[in-house]
Short mmCIF file of C-alpha atoms in Angstrom, two decimals:
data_model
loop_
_atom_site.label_atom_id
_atom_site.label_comp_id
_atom_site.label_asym_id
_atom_site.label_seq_id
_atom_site.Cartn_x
_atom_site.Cartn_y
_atom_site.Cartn_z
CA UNK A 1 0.00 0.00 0.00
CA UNK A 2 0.99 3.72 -0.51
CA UNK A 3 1.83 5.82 2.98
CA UNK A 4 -1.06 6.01 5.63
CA UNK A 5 -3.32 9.25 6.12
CA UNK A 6 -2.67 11.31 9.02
CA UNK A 7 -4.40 14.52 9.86
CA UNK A 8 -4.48 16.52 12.63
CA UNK A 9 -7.23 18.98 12.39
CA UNK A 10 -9.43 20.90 13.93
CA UNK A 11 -12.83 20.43 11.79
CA UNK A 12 -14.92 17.23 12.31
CA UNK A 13 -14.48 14.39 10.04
CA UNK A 14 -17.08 12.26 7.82
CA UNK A 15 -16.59 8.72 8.09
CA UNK A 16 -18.37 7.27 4.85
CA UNK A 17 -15.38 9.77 2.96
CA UNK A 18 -12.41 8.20 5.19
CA UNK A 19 -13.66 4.39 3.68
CA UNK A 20 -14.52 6.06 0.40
CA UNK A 21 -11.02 7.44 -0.30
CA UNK A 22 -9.71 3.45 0.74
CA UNK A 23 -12.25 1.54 -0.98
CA UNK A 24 -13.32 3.53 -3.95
CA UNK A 25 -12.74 1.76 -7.67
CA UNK A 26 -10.32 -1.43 -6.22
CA UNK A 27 -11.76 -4.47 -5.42
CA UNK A 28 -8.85 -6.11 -3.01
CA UNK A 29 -10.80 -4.55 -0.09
CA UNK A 30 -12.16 -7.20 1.79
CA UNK A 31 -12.20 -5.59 5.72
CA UNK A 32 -12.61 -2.46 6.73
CA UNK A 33 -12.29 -2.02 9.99
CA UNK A 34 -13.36 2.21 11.73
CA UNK A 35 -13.14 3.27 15.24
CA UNK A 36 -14.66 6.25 16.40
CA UNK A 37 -13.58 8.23 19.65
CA UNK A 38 -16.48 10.44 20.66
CA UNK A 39 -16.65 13.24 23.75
CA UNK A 40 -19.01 11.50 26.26
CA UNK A 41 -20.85 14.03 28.73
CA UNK A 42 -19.06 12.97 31.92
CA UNK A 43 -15.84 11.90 32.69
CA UNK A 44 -15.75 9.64 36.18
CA UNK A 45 -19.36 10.68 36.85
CA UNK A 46 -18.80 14.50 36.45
CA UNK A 47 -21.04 16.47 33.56
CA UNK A 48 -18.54 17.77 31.48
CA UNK A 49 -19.04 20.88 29.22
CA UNK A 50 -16.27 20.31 26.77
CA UNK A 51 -13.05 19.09 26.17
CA UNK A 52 -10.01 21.18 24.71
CA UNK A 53 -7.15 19.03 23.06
CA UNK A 54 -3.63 20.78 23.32
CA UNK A 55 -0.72 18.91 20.80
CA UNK A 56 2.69 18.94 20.37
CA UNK A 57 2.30 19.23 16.23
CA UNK A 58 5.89 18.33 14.79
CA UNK A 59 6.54 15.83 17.37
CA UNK A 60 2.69 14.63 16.92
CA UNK A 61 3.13 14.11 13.10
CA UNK A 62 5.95 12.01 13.51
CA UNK A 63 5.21 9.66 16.09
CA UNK A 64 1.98 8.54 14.61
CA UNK A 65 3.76 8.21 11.01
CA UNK A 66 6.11 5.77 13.34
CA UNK A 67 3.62 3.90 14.39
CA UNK A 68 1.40 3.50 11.04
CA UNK A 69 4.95 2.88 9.37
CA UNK A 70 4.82 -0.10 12.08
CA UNK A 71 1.21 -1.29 11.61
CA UNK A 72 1.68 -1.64 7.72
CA UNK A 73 4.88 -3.35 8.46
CA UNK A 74 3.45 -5.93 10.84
CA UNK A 75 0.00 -6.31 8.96
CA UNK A 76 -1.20 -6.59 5.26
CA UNK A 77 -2.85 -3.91 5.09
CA UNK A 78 -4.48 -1.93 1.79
CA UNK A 79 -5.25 1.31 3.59
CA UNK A 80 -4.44 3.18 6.96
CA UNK A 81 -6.12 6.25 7.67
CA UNK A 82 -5.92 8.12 11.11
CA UNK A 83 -8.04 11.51 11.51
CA UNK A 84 -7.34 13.30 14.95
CA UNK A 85 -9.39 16.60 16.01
CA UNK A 86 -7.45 19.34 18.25
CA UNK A 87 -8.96 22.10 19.79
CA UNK A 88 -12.41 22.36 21.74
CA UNK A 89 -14.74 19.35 21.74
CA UNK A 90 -18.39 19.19 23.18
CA UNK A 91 -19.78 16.10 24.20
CA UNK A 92 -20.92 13.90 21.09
CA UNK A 93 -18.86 15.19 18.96
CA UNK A 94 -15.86 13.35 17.26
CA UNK A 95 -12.39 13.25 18.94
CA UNK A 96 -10.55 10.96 16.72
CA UNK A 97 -10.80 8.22 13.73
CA UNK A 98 -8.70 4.98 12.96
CA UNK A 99 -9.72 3.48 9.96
CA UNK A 100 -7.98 0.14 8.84
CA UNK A 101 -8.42 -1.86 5.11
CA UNK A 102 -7.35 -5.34 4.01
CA UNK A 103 -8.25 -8.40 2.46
CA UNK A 104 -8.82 -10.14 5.56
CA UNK A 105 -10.62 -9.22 9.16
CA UNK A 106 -8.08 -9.98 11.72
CA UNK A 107 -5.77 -7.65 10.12
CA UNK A 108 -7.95 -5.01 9.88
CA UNK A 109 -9.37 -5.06 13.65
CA UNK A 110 -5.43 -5.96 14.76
CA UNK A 111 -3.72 -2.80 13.01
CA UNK A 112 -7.05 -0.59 14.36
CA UNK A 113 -6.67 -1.77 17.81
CA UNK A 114 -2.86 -1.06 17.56
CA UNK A 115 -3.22 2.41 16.98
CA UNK A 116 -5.88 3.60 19.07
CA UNK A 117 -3.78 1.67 22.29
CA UNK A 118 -0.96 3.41 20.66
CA UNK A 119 -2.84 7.09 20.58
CA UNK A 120 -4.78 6.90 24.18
CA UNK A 121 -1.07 6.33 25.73
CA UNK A 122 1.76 7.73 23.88
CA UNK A 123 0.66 10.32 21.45
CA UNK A 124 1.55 14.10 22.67
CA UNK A 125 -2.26 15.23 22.96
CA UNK A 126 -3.34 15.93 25.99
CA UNK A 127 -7.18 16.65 27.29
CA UNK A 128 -8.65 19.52 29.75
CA UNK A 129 -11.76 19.43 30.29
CA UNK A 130 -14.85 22.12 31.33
CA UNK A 131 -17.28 21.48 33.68
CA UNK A 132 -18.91 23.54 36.28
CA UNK A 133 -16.23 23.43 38.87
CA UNK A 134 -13.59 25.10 36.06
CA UNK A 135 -11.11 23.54 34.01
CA UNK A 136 -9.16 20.53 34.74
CA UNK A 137 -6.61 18.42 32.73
CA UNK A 138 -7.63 14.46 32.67
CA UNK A 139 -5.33 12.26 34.36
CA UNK A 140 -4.03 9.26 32.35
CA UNK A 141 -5.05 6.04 33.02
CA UNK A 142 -2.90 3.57 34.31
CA UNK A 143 -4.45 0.48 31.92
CA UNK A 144 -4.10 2.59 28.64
CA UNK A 145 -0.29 1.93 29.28
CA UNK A 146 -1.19 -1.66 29.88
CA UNK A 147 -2.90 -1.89 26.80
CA UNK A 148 -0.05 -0.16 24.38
CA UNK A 149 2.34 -1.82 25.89
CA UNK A 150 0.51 -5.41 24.93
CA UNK A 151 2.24 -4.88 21.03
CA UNK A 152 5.77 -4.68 22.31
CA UNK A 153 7.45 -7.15 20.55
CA UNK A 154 9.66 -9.13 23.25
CA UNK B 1 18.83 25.16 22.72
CA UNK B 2 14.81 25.46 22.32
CA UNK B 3 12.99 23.94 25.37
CA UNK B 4 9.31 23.44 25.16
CA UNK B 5 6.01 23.04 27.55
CA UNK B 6 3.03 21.08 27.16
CA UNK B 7 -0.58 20.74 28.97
CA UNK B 8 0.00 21.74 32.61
CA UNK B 9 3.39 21.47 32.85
CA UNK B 10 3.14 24.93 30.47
CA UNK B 11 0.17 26.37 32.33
CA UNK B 12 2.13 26.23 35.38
CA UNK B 13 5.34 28.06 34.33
CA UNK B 14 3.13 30.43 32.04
CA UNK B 15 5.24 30.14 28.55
CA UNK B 16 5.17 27.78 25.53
CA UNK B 17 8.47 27.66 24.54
CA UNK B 18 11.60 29.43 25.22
CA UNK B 19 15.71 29.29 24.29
CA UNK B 20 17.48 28.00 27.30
CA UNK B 21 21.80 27.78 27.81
CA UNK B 22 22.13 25.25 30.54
CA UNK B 23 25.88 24.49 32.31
CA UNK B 24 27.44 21.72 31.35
CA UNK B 25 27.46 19.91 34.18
CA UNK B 26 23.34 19.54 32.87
CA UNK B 27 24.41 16.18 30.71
CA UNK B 28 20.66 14.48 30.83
CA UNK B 29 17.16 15.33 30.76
CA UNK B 30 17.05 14.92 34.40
CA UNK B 31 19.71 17.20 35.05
CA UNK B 32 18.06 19.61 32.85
CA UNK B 33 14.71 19.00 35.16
CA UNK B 34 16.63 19.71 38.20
CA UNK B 35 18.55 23.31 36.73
CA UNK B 36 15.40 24.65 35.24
CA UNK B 37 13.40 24.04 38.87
CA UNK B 38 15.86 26.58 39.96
CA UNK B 39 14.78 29.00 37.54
CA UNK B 40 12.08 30.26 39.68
CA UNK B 41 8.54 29.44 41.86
CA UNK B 42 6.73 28.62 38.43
CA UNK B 43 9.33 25.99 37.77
CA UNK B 44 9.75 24.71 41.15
CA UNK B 45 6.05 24.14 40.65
CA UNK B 46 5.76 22.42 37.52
CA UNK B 47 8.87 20.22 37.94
CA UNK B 48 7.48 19.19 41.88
CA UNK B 49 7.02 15.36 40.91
CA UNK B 50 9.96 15.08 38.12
CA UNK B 51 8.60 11.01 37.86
CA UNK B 52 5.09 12.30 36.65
CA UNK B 53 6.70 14.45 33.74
CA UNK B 54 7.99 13.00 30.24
CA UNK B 55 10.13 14.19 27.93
CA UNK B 56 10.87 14.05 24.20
CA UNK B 57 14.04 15.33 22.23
CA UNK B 58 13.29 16.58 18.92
CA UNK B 59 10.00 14.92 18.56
CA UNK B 60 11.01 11.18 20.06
CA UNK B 61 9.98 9.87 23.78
CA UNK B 62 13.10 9.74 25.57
CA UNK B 63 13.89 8.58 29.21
CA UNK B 64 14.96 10.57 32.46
CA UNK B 65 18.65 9.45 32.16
CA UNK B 66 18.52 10.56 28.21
CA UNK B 67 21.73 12.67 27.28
CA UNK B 68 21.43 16.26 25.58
CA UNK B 69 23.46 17.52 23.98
CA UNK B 70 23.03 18.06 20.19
CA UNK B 71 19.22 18.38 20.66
CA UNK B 72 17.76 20.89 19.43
CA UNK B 73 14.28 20.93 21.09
CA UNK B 74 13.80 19.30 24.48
CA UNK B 75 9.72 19.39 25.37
CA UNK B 76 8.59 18.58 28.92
CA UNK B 77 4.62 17.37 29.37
CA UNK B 78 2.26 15.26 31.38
CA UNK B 79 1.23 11.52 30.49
CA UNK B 80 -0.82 12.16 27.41
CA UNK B 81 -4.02 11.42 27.34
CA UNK B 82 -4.92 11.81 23.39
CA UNK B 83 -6.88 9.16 21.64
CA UNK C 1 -29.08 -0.79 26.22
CA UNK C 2 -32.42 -1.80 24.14
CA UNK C 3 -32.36 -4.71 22.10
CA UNK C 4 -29.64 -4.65 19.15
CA UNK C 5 -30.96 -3.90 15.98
CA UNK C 6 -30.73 -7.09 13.38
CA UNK C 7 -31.13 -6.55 9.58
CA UNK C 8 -31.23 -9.18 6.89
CA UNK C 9 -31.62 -7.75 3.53
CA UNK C 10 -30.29 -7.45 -0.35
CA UNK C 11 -30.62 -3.56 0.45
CA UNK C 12 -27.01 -2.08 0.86
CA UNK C 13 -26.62 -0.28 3.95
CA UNK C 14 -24.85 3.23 4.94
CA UNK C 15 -22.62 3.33 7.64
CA UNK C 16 -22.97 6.60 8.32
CA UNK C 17 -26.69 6.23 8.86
CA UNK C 18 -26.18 3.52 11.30
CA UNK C 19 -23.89 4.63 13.53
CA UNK C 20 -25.77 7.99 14.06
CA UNK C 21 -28.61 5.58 14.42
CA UNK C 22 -26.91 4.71 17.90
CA UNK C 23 -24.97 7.76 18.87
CA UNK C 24 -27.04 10.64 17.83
CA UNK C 25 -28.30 12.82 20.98
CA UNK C 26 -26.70 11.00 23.50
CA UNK C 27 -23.45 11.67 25.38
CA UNK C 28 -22.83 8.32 26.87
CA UNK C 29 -21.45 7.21 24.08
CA UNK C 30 -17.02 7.18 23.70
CA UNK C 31 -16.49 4.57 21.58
CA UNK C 32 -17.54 3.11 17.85
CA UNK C 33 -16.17 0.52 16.11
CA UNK C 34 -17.84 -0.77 12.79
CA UNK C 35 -16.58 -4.01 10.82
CA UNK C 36 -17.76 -4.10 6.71
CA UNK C 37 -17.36 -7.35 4.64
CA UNK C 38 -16.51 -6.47 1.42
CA UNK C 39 -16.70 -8.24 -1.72
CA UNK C 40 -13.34 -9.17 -3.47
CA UNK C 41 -12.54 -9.52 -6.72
CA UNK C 42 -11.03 -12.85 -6.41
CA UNK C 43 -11.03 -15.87 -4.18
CA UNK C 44 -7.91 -17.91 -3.46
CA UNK C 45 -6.06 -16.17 -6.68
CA UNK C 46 -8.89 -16.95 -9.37
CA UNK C 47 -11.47 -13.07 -10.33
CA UNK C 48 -14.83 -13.79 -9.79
CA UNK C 49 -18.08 -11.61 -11.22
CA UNK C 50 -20.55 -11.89 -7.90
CA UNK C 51 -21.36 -13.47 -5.29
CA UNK C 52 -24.77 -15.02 -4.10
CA UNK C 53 -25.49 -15.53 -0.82
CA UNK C 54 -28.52 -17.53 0.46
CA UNK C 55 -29.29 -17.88 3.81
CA UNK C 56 -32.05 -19.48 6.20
CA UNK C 57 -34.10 -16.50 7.31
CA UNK C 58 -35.87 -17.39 10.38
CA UNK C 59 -32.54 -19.69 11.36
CA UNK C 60 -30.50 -16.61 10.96
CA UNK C 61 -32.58 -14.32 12.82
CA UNK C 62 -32.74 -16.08 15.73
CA UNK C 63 -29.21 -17.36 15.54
CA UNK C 64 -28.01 -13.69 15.73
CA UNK C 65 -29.67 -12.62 18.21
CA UNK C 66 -28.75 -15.06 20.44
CA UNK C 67 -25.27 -13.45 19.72
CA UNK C 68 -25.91 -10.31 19.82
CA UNK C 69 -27.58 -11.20 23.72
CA UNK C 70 -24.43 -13.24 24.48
CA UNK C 71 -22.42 -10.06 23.03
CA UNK C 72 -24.71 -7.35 25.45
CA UNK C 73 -24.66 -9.70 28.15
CA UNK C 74 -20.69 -9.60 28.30
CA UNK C 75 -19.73 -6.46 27.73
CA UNK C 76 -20.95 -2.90 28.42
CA UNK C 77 -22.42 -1.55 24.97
CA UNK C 78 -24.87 0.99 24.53
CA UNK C 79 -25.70 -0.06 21.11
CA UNK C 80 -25.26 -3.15 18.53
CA UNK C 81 -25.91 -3.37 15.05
CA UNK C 82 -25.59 -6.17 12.60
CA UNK C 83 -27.12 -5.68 8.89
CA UNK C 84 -25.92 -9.22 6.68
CA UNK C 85 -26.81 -8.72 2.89
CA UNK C 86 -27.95 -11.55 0.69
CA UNK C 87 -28.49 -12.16 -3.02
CA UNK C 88 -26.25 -11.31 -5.34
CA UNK C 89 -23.70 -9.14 -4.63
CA UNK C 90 -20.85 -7.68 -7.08
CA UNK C 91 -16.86 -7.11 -6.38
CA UNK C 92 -16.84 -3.86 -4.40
CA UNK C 93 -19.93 -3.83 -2.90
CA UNK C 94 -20.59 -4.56 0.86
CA UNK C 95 -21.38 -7.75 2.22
CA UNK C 96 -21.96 -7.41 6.18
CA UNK C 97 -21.79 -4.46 9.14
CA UNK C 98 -21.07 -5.43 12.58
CA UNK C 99 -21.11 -1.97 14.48
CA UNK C 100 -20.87 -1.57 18.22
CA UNK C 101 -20.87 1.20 20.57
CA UNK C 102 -19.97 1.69 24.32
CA UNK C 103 -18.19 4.55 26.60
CA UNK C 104 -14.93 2.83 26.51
CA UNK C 105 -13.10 0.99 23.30
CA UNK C 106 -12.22 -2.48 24.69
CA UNK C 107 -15.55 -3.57 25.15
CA UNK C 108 -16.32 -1.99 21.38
CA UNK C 109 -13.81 -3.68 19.20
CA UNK C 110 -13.97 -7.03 21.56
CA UNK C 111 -18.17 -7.07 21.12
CA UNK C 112 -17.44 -6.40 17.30
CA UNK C 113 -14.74 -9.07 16.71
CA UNK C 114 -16.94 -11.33 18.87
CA UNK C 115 -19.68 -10.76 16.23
CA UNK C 116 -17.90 -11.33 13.07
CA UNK C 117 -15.67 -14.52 14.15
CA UNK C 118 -19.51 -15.74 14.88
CA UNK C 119 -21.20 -14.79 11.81
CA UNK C 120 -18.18 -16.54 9.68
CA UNK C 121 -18.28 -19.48 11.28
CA UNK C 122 -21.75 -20.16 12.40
CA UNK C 123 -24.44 -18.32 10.89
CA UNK C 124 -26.61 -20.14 8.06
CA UNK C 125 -25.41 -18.17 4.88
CA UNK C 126 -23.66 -19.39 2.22
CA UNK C 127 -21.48 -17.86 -0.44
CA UNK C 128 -21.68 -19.23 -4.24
CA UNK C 129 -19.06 -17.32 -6.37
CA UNK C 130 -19.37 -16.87 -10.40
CA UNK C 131 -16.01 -16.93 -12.01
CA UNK C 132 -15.44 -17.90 -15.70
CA UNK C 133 -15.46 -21.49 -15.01
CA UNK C 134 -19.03 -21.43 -13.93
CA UNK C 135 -20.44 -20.92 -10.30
CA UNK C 136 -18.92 -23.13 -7.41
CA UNK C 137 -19.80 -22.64 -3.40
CA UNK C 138 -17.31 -21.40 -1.08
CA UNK C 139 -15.45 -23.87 0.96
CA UNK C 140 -15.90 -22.89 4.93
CA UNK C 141 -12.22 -21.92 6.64
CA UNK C 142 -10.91 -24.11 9.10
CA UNK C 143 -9.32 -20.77 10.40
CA UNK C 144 -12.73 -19.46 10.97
CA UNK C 145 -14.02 -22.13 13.29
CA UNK C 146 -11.07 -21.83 15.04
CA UNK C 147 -11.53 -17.88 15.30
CA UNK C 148 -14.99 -18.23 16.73
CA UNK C 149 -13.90 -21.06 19.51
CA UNK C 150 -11.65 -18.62 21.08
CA UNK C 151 -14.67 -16.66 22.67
CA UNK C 152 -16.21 -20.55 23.98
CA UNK C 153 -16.03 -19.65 27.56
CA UNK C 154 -14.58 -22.65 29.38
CA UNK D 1 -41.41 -33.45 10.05
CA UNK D 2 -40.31 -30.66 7.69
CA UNK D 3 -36.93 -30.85 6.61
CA UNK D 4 -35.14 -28.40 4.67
CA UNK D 5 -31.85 -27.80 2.72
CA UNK D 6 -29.62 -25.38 1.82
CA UNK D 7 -26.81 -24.46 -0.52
CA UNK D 8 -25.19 -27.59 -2.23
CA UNK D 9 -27.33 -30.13 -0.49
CA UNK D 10 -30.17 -28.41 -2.11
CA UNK D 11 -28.77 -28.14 -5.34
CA UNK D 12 -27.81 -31.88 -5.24
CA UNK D 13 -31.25 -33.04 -4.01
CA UNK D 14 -32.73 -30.48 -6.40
CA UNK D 15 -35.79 -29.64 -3.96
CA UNK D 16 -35.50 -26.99 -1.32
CA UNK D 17 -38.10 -28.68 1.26
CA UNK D 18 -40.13 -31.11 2.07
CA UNK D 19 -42.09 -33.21 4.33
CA UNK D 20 -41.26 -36.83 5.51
CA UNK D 21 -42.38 -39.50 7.75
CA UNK D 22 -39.16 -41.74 8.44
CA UNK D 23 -39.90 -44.89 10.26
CA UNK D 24 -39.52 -44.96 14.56
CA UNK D 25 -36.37 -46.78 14.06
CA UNK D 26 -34.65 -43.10 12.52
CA UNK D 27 -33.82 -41.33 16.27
CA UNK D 28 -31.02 -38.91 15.58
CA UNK D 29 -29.73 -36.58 12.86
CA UNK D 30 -27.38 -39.62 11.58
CA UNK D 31 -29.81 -41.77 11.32
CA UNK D 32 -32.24 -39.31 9.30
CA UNK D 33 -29.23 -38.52 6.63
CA UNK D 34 -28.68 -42.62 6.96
CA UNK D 35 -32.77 -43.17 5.91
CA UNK D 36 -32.77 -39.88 3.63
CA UNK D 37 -29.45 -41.19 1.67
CA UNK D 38 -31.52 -44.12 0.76
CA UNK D 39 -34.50 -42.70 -1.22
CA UNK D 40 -32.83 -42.15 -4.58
CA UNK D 41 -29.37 -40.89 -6.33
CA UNK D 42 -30.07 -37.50 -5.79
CA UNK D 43 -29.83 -37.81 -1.72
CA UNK D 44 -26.99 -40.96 -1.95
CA UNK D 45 -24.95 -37.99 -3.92
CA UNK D 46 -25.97 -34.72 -1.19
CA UNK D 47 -24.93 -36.95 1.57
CA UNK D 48 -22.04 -39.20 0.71
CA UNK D 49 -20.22 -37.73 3.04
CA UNK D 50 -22.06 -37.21 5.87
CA UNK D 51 -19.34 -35.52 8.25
CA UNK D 52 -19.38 -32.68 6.02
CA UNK D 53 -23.29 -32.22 6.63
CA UNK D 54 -24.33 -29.93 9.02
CA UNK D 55 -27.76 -29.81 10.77
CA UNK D 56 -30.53 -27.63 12.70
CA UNK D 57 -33.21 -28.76 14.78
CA UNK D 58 -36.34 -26.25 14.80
CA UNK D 59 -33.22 -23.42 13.71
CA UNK D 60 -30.64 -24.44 16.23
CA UNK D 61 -27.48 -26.01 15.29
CA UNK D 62 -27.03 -29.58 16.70
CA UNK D 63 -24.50 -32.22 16.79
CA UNK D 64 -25.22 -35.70 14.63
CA UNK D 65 -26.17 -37.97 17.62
CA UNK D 66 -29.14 -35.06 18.71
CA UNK D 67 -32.54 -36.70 18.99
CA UNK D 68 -35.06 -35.86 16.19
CA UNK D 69 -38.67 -36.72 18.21
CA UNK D 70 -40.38 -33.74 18.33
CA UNK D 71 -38.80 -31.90 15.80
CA UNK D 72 -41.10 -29.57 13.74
CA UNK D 73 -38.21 -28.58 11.42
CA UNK D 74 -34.73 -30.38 10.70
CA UNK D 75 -32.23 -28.39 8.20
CA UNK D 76 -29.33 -29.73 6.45
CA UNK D 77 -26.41 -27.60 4.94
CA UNK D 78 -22.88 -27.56 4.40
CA UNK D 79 -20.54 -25.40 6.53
CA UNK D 80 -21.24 -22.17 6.76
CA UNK D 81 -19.68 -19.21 4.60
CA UNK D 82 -21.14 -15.83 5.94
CA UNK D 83 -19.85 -12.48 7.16
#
């Protein structure tokens, strides 16, 4: 496959386009696998107003190239797209997209899982969130790191 | 060379980015840690639990005991919590 | 959650419709992940013109749905939706949807892989292919069985 | 009892359903694609290998030793190829 898709961005994104632009005229598409991040209305039983996502762009860019570099090189894939929104965020609206394409399922839902484990713990975004007691910025979760670090190869 | 803040670590010393000249006795990013919470109360406060903060030299997760010199831009943030 | 919606038809379906089917105006909601089947080209090498699937409707129904119970029962989804196309069906086109929703990801991508390794291996459809040298039925996968015992709980 | 097939064991048979009254002596799946293999060419062909068959009782799969009494509907089929 050509290079993955990776945009940071601060407008929303349309899903049926992201599968489009990988499925579109070929016909060795078997899998597509899409996951969705969306801004739920509480976060550990607090109503939330909105979130705002703060980056690290340069550094941002290049780790996620790293790790879509590593998903294509550990899974056949036909098409790797990953779509992540910065700025403010109000519950129910989209935070991020990982969309994977190949001949086969496993593939697909193996490379999609990667990345998101890969995103939640080690990409530099980093989430505040509004709610009626002011702004706060989320703490990281302890089994995000448990999950990402499931694909080390030993 | 170019350090830079993220998230709260920024918030709490109140600038972005900024050009820094360290001693050379500050060899690794946990040196560099230690000198800049000298810098002042904002520093000292953002720098309080050095285990809690990461670090990345030009755009690649390093650990505390990396070495610096030759970087170019050292950035200093929270756990992320993207995704 | 309500019951998951089940749809057998020769209808194609549109992703985007479904999943704001089970996210729209709701805030619980943190997590989507939605599997389509596609139709390829070829099978094992050789191109093929279509694909027919037949199926045993009132079989199928039911047989879902026990699965998509078994899938609400063990983990936490707020929505489920599984739309399985029949008839004939060209190179390109979709196939099958497996979508599920929850607040957190593992429990989506677990409840959707749950799904398909099912449908493949146990649900009463079955593939006929055209090629040039006629029409032939698809051989089942032993891979697939063995995909769809690894949820058996022991 | 109804009893129905699907994909190649329909084609092969060349009917999609029908009813049938097997003898007391027929008690489980085996024994039905045993008594069914017997009434002509078409069936002796659809089941002459009867490990690759795979049946439903009343639209739940079930194993070759399952009891037919009291079946409304038995299907037959070979594996199956969805998703």
């Amino acid at each position: 496959m050509s290079a993955a898709t990776i945009r940071i961005q601060e407008a929303d994104f349309d899903i049926a386009q992201e599968i489009a632009a990988l499925t579109k005229g070929r016909s060795d598409v078997g899998a597509v696998v899409t996951f969705s991040g969306i801004c739920r209305g509480s976060e550990n039983g607090e109503p939330i107003a909105a979130l705002t996502l703060e980056h690290y762009p340069e550094m941002a860019e290049a780790e996620i190239k790293r790790h879509t570099d590593e998903a294509m090189s550990r899974w056949p894939l036909t098409g790797l797209t990953v779509v992540h929104r910065v700025g403010r965020i109000t519950p129910g609206e989209n935070i991020v997209l990982v969309l994977a394409a190949s001949a086969h399922r496993q593939a697909a839902f193996q490379a999609a899982e990667f990345l998101m484990d890969y995103l939640k713990a080690n990409a530099p975004f980093w989430k505040r969130e509004e709610s009626q007691n002011g702004a706060s910025w989320i703490e990281a979760r302890g089994h995000d790191d448990a999950a990402a670090a499931r694909w080390t190869k030993s | 060379m170019k350090v830079k803040y993220f998230a709260w670590v920024r918030e709490r010393i109140g600038i972005a980015e900024e050009m820094v000249e360290p001693p050379t006795s500050v060899r690794t990013v946990d040196d560099l840690i230690g000198w800049l919470s000298t810098r002042g109360e904002t520093y000292a406060y953002a720098f309080e639990k050095p285990k809690v903060i990461r670090a990345a030299i030009d755009h690649t997760h390093v650990k505390p005991d990396a070495m610096i010199s030759g970087a170019r831009e050292i950035a200093f943030f929270p756990p992320m919590t993207g995704g």
